[in-house]
Short mmCIF file of C-alpha atoms in Angstrom, two decimals:
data_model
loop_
_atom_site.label_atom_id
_atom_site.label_comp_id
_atom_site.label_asym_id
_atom_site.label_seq_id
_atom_site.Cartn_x
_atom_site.Cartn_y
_atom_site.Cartn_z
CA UNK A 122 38.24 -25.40 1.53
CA UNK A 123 35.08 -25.43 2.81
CA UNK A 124 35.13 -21.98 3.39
CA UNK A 125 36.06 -21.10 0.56
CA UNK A 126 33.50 -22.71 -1.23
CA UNK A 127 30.82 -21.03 1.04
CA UNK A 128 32.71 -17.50 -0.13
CA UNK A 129 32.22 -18.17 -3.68
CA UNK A 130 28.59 -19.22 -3.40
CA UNK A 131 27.37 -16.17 -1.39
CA UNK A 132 29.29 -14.26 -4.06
CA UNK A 133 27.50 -15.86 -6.74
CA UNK A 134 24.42 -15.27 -5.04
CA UNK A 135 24.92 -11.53 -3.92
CA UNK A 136 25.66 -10.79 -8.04
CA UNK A 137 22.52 -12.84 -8.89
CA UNK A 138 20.89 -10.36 -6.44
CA UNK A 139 22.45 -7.29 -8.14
CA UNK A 140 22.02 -8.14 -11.97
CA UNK A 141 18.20 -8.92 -11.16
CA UNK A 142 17.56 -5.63 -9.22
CA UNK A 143 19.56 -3.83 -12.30
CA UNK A 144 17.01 -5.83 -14.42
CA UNK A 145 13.99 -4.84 -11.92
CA UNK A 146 14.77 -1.30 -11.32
CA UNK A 147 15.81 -0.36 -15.76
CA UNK A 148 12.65 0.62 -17.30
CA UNK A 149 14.38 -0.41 -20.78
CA UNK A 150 15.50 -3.63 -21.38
CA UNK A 151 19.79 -4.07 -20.92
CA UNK A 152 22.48 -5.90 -22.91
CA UNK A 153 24.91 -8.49 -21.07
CA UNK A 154 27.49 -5.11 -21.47
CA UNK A 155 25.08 -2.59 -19.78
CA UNK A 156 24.38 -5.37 -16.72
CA UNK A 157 27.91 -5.65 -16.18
CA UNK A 158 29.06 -2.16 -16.13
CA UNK A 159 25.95 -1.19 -13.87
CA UNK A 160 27.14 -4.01 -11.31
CA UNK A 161 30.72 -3.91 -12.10
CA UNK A 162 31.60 -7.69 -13.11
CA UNK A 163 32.56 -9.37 -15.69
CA UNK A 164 30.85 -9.78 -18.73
CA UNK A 165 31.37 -13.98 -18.73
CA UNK A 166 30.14 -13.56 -14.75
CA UNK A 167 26.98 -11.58 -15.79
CA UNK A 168 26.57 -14.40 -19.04
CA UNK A 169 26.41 -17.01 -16.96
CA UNK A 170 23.75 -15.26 -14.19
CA UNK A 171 21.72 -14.69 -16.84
CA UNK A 172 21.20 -17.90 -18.11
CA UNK A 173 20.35 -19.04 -14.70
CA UNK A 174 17.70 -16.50 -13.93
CA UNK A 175 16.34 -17.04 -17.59
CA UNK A 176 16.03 -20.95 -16.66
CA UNK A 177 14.29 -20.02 -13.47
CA UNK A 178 11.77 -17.88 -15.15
CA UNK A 179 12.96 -14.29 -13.34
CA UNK A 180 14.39 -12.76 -17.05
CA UNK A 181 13.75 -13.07 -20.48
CA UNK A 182 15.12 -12.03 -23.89
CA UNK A 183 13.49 -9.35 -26.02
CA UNK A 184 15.47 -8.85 -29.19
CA UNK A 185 18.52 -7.78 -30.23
CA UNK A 186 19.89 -4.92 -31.52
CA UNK A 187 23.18 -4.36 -33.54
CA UNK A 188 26.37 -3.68 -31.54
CA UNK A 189 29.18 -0.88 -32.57
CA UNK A 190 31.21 -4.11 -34.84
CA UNK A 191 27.87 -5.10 -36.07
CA UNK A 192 27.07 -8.31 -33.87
CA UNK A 193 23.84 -8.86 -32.59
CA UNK A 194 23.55 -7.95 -28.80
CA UNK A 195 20.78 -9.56 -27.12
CA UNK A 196 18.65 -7.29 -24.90
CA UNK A 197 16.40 -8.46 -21.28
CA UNK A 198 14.17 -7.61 -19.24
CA UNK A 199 12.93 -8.58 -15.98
CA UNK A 200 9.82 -10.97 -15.78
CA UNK A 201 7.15 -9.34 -13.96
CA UNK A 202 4.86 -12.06 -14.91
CA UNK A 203 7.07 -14.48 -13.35
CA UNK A 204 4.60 -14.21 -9.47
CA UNK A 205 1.71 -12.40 -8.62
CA UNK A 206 1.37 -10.98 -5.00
CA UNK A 207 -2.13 -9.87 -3.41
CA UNK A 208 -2.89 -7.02 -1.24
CA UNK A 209 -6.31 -7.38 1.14
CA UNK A 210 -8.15 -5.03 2.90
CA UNK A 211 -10.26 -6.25 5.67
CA UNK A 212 -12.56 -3.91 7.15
CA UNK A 213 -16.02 -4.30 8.76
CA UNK A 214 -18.17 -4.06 5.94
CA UNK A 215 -15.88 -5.76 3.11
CA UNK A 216 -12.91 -7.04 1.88
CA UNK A 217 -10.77 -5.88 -0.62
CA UNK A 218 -8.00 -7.45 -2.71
CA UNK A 219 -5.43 -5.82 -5.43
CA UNK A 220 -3.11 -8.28 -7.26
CA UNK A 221 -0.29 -7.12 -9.00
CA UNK A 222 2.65 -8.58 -10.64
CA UNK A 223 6.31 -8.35 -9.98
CA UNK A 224 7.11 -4.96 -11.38
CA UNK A 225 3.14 -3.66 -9.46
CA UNK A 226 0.67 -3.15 -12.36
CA UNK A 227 -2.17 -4.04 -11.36
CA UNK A 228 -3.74 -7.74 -12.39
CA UNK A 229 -6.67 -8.07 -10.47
CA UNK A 230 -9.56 -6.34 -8.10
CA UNK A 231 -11.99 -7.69 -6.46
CA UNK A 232 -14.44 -7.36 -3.42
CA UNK A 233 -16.57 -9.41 -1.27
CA UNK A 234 -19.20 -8.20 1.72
CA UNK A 235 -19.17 -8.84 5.34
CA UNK A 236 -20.41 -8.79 8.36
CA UNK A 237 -19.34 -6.24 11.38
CA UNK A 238 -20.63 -8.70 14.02
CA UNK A 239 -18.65 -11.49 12.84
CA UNK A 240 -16.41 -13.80 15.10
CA UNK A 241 -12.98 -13.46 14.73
CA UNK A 242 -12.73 -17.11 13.39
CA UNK A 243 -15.84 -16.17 10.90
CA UNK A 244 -13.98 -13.54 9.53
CA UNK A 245 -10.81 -15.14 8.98
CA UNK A 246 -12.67 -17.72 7.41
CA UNK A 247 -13.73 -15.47 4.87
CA UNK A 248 -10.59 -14.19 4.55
CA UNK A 249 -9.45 -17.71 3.87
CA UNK A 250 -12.20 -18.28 0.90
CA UNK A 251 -11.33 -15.05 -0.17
CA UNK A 252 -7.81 -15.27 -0.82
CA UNK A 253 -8.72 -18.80 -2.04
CA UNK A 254 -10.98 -17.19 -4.69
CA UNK A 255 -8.43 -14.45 -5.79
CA UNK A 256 -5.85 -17.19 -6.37
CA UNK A 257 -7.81 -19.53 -8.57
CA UNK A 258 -8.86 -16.17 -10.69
CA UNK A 259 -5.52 -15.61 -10.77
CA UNK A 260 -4.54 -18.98 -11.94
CA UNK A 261 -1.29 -19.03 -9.42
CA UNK A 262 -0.83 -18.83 -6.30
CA UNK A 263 0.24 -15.45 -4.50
CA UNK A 264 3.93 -15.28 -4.09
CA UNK A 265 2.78 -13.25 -0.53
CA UNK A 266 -0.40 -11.94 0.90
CA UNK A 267 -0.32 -8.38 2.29
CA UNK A 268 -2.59 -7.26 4.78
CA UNK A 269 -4.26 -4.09 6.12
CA UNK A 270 -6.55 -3.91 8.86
CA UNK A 271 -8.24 -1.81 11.43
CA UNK A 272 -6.54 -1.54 15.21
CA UNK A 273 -3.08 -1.11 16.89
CA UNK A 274 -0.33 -3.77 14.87
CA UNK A 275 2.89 -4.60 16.47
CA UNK A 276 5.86 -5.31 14.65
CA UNK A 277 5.10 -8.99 14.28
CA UNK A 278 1.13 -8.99 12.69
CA UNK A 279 -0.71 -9.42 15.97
CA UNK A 280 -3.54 -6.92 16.34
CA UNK A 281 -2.67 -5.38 20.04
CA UNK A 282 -5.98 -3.57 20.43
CA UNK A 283 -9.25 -3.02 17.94
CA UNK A 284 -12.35 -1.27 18.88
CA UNK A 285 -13.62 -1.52 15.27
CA UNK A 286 -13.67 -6.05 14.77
CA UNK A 287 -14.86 -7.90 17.50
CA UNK A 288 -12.91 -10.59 18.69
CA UNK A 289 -10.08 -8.41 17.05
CA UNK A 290 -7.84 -7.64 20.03
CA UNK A 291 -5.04 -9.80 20.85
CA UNK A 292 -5.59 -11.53 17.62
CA UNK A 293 -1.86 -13.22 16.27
CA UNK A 294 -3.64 -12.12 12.55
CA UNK A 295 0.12 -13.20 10.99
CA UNK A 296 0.53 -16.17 12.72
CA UNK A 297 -3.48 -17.33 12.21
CA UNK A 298 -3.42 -16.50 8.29
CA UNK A 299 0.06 -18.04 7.76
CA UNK A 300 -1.80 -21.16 8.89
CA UNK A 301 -5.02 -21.06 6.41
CA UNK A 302 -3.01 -19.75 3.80
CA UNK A 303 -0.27 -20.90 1.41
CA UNK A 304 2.03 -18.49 0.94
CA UNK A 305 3.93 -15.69 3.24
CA UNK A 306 1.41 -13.08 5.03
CA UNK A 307 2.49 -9.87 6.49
CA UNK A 308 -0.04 -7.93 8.40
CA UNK A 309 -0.06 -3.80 9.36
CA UNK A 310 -2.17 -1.61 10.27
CA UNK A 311 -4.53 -0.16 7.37
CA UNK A 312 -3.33 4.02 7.56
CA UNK A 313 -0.22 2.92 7.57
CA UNK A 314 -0.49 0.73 4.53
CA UNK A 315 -2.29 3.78 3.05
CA UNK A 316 0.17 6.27 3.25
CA UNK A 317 2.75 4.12 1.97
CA UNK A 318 0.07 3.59 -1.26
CA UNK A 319 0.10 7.25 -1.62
CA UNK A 320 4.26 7.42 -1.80
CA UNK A 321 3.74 4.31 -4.32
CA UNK A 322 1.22 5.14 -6.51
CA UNK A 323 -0.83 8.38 -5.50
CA UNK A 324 -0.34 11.63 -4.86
CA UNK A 325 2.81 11.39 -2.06
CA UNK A 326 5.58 10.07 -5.18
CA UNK A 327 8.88 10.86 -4.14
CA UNK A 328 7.55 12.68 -0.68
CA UNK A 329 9.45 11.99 2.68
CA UNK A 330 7.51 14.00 5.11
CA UNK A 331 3.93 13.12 4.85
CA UNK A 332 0.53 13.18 7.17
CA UNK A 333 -2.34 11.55 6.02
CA UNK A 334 -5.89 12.07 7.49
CA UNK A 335 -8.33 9.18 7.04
CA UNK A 336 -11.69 10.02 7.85
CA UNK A 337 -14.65 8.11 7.85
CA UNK A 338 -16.60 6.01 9.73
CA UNK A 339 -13.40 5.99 12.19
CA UNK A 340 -10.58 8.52 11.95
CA UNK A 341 -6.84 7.77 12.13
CA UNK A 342 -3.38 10.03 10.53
CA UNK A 343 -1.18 8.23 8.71
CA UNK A 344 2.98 9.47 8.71
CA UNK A 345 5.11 9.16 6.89
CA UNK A 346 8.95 10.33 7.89
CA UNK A 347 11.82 10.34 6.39
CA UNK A 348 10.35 8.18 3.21
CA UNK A 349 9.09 5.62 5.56
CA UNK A 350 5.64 4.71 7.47
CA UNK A 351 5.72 5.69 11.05
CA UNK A 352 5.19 3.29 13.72
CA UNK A 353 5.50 4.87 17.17
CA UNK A 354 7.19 3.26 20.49
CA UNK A 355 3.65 1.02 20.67
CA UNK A 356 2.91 0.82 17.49
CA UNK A 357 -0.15 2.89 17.77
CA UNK A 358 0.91 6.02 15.82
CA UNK A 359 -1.75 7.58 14.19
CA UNK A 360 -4.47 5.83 16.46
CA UNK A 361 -6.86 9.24 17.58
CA UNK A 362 -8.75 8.59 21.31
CA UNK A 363 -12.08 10.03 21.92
CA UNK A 364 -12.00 13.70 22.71
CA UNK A 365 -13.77 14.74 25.78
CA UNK A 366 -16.52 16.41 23.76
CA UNK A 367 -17.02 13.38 21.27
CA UNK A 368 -14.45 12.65 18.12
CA UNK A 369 -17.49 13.48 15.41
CA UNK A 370 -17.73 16.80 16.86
CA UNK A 371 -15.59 18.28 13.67
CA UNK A 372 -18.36 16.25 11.76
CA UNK A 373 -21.41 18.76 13.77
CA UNK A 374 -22.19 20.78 10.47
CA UNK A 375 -22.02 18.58 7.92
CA UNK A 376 -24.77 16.40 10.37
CA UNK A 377 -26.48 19.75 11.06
CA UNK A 378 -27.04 20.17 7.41
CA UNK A 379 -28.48 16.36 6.57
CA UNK A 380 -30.93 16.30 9.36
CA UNK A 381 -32.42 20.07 8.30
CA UNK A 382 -32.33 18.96 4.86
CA UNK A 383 -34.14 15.20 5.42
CA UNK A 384 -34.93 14.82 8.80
CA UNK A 385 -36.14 11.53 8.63
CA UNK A 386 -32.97 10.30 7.19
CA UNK A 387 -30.27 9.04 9.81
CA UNK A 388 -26.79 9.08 8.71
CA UNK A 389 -23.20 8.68 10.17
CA UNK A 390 -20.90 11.29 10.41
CA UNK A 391 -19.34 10.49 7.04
CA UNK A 392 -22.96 10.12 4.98
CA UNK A 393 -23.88 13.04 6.24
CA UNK A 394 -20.27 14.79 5.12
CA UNK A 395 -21.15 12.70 1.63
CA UNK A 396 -24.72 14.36 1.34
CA UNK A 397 -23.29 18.20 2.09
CA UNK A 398 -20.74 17.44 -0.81
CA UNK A 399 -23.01 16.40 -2.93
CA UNK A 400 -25.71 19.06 -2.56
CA UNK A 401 -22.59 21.73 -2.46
CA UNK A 402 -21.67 20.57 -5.92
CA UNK A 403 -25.13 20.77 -7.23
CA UNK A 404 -24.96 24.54 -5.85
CA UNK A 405 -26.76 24.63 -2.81
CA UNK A 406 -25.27 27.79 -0.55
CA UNK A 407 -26.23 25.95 2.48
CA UNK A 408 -24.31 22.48 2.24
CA UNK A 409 -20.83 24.84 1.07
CA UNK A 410 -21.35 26.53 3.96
CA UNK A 411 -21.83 23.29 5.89
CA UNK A 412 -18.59 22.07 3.67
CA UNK A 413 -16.39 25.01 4.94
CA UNK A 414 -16.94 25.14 8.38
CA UNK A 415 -16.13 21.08 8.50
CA UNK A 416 -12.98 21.85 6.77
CA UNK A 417 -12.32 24.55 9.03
CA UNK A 418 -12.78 22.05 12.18
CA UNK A 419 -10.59 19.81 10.47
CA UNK A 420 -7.96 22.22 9.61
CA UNK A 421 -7.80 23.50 13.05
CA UNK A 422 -7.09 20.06 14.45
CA UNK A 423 -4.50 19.51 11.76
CA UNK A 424 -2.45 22.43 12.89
CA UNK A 425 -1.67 20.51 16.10
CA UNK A 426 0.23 17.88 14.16
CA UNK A 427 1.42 19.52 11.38
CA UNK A 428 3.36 22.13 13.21
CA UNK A 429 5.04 19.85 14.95
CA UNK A 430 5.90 17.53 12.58
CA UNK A 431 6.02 19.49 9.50
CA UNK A 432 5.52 17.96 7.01
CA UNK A 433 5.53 18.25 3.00
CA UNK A 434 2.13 17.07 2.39
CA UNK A 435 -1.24 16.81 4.05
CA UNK A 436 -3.32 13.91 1.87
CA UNK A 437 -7.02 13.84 2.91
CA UNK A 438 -7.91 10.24 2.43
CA UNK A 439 -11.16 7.88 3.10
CA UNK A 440 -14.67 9.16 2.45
CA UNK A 441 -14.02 12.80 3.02
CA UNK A 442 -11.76 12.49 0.07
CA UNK A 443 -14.52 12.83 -2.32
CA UNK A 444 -15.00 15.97 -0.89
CA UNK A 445 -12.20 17.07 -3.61
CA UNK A 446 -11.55 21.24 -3.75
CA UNK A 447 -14.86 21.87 -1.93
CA UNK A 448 -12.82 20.04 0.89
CA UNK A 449 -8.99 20.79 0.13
CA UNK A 450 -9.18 24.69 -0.52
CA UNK A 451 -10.52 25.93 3.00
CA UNK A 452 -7.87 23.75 4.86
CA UNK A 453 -5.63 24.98 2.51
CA UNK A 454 -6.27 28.09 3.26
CA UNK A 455 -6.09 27.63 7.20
CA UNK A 456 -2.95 26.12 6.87
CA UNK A 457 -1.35 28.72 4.94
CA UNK A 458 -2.38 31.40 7.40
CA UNK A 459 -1.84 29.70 10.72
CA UNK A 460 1.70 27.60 9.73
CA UNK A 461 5.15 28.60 9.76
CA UNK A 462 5.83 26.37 6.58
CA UNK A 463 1.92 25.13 5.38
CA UNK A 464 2.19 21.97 3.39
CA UNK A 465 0.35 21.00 0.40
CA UNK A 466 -3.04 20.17 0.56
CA UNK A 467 -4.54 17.59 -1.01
CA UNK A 468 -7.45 14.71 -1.46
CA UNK A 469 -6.59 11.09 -2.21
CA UNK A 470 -6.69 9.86 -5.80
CA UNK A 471 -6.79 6.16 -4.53
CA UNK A 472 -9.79 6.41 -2.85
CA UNK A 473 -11.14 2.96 -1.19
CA UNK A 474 -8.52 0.88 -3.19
CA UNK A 475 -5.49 2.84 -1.09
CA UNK A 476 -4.95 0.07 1.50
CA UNK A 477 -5.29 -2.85 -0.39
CA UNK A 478 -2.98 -1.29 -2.99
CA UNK A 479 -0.46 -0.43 0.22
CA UNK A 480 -1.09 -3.97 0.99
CA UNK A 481 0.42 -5.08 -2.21
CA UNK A 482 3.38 -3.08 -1.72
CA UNK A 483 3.91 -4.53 1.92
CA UNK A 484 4.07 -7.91 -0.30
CA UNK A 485 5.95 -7.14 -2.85
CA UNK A 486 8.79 -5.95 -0.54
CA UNK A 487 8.32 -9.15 1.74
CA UNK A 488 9.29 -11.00 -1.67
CA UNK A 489 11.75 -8.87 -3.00
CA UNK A 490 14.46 -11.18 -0.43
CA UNK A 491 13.39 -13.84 -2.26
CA UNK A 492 13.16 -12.61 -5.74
CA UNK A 493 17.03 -11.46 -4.84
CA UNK A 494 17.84 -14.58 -4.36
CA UNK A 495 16.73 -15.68 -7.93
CA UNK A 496 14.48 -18.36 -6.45
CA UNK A 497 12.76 -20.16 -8.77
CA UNK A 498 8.92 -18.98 -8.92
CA UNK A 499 6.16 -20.30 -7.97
CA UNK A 500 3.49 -20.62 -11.20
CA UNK A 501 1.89 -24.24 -9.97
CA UNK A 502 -1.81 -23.47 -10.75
CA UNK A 503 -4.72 -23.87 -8.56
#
């Protein structure tokens, strides 16, 4: 008997699941008819999930509209208002955090400056008032916490190896922010987290294959295959080591032009690709020259990967993404002439908000188990 009653309550449970990701995934509200043909029950089994998940605050009603006989039908909708998750960035100079609600608008941004030569525990106790101070401006707590950040990340949120955060390496991130903060955290790396922003919401929608370059102050690929973010066997895919002849040597232009054009002005490789965009823009022949021949560079170490791996799309991403068509044509262009099957070329949309926002996602699918399960939400107030 007991068995039997187990049977009938994972039943119940796996049809909660499906009627609320009918009700997650319909971007029109459904009738208790249209839930139960889509998850092929009963009409009286899909009546009574309903009123469950409307009493736990996942559903609601929005109307009615007149059946074929001329009774009222009553229409729903999921509740995306019913949790908020947050996404955080944490890099050297700042953190940054995206909240969004249950169906992934966005809610909330917001940023606050650090330190590079912070401690490991002074930066995670910023990360602790942060979060703190996103939740009370969100007026709930986070159902999870998604985070990005710089270095190798296994499989289970510890940071393997950093060269970026001191203090960084070794560093059970999961484990330590599960402990300062209350709700679920999930940790990855931050180009990983990226890419998967761009298959969300930027330019990589409903791509499988895609590589993303980010380049800044550090540079890193991001892949995604077969519709998911890449890993590797050590979890360092996409990490790039120093090149015998220095990993800013692509950069050698772009720097060429800033120190002829204001030599008193020191700059890192990316300010210095900022300034030759900037001054290209405005028209000066010298900085588009300066422009091409660092796409070039960059296009010429693409072809290494993208050959190989070919993919659909190459996203340029970080700082050089400002860089727009004065960036994206000339590596276009390479890649056309030097590939068997060139991918598309293009620059980020999501600009500095692209791993936080890949952080959200990372939440949002670390609740979606839950949210399954029709558990009721959690809206206490802070």
């Amino acid at each position: 008997m007991n068995q039997h009653g187990g049977d009938a309550s994972l039943l119940r449970r796996l049809n909660s699941a499906a009627v609320l990701r009918v009700l997650r995934n319909r971007t029109a509200a459904a009738t208790l008819t249209e839930l139960a043909q889509q998850v092929q029950v009963s009409r009286p089994t899909v009546e009574t999930i309903m009123d469950e998940l409307l009493e736990q605050g996942w559903a609601e009603e929005c109307g009615q509209e007149r059946g074929q006989r001329g009774r009222p039908a009553k229409r729903y909708r999921f509740r995306a208002s019913a949790g908020r998750v947050l996404g955080l960035s944490v890099g050297a100079y700042r953190l940054q955090a995206v909240g969004v609600d249950l169906s992934g608008q966005v809610t909330q941004s917001r940023k606050a400056a650090i330190f590079p030569d912070m401690t490991a525990d002074e930066r995670l106790d910023a990360i602790e008032r942060f979060v703190a101070d996103c939740s009370e401006e969100l007026g709930q707590r986070p159902m999870a916490v998604g985070v990005g950040t710089t270095g190798v990340v296994d499989g289970t949120g510890r940071v393997v190896k950093s060269s970026v955060l001191p203090g960084w390496s070794g560093l059970p991130l999961q484990e330590e922010l599960s402990g300062r903060i209350s709700a679920p955290v999930v940790v990855e790396n931050d180009v990983r987290l990226a890419v998967l922003a761009e298959q969300w919401r930027g330019a990589a929608v409903e791509r499988m294959d895609v590589l993303y370059l980010f380049a800044g102050n550090r540079m890193s690929l991001g892949m995604l295959i077969g519709g998911k973010p890449y890993r590797g066997a050590h979890s360092a895919s996409g990490e790039i080591a120093e090149h015998a002849t220095g990993l800013w040597q692509v950069f050698g232009p772009a720097m060429d032009f800033a120190t002829a054009v204001e030599p008193g002005e020191l700059r890192s490789p990316a300010q210095a690709a900022e300034f030759a965009f900037d001054k290209a823009a405005a028209g000066d022949p010298r900085a588009a020259e300066a422009v091409t021949a660092l796409a070039v560079g960059l296009a010429e170490s693409l072809v290494t990967v993208v050959g190989p791996f070919d993919p659909e799309m190459v996203i340029i991403g970080g700082s050089l993404s400002s860089g727009g068509a004065l960036l994206v044509d000339p590596i276009q262009e390479h890649l056309n002439r030097t590939c068997l099957y060139p991918p598309e070329v293009v620059a980020s949309g999501l600009g500095s908000d692209s791993v936080a926002i890949g952080a959200a996602r990372l939440a949002l699918e670390h609740t979606e188990s839950d949210i399954a399960l029709a558990h009721k939400p959690d809206i206490a107030t802070v």
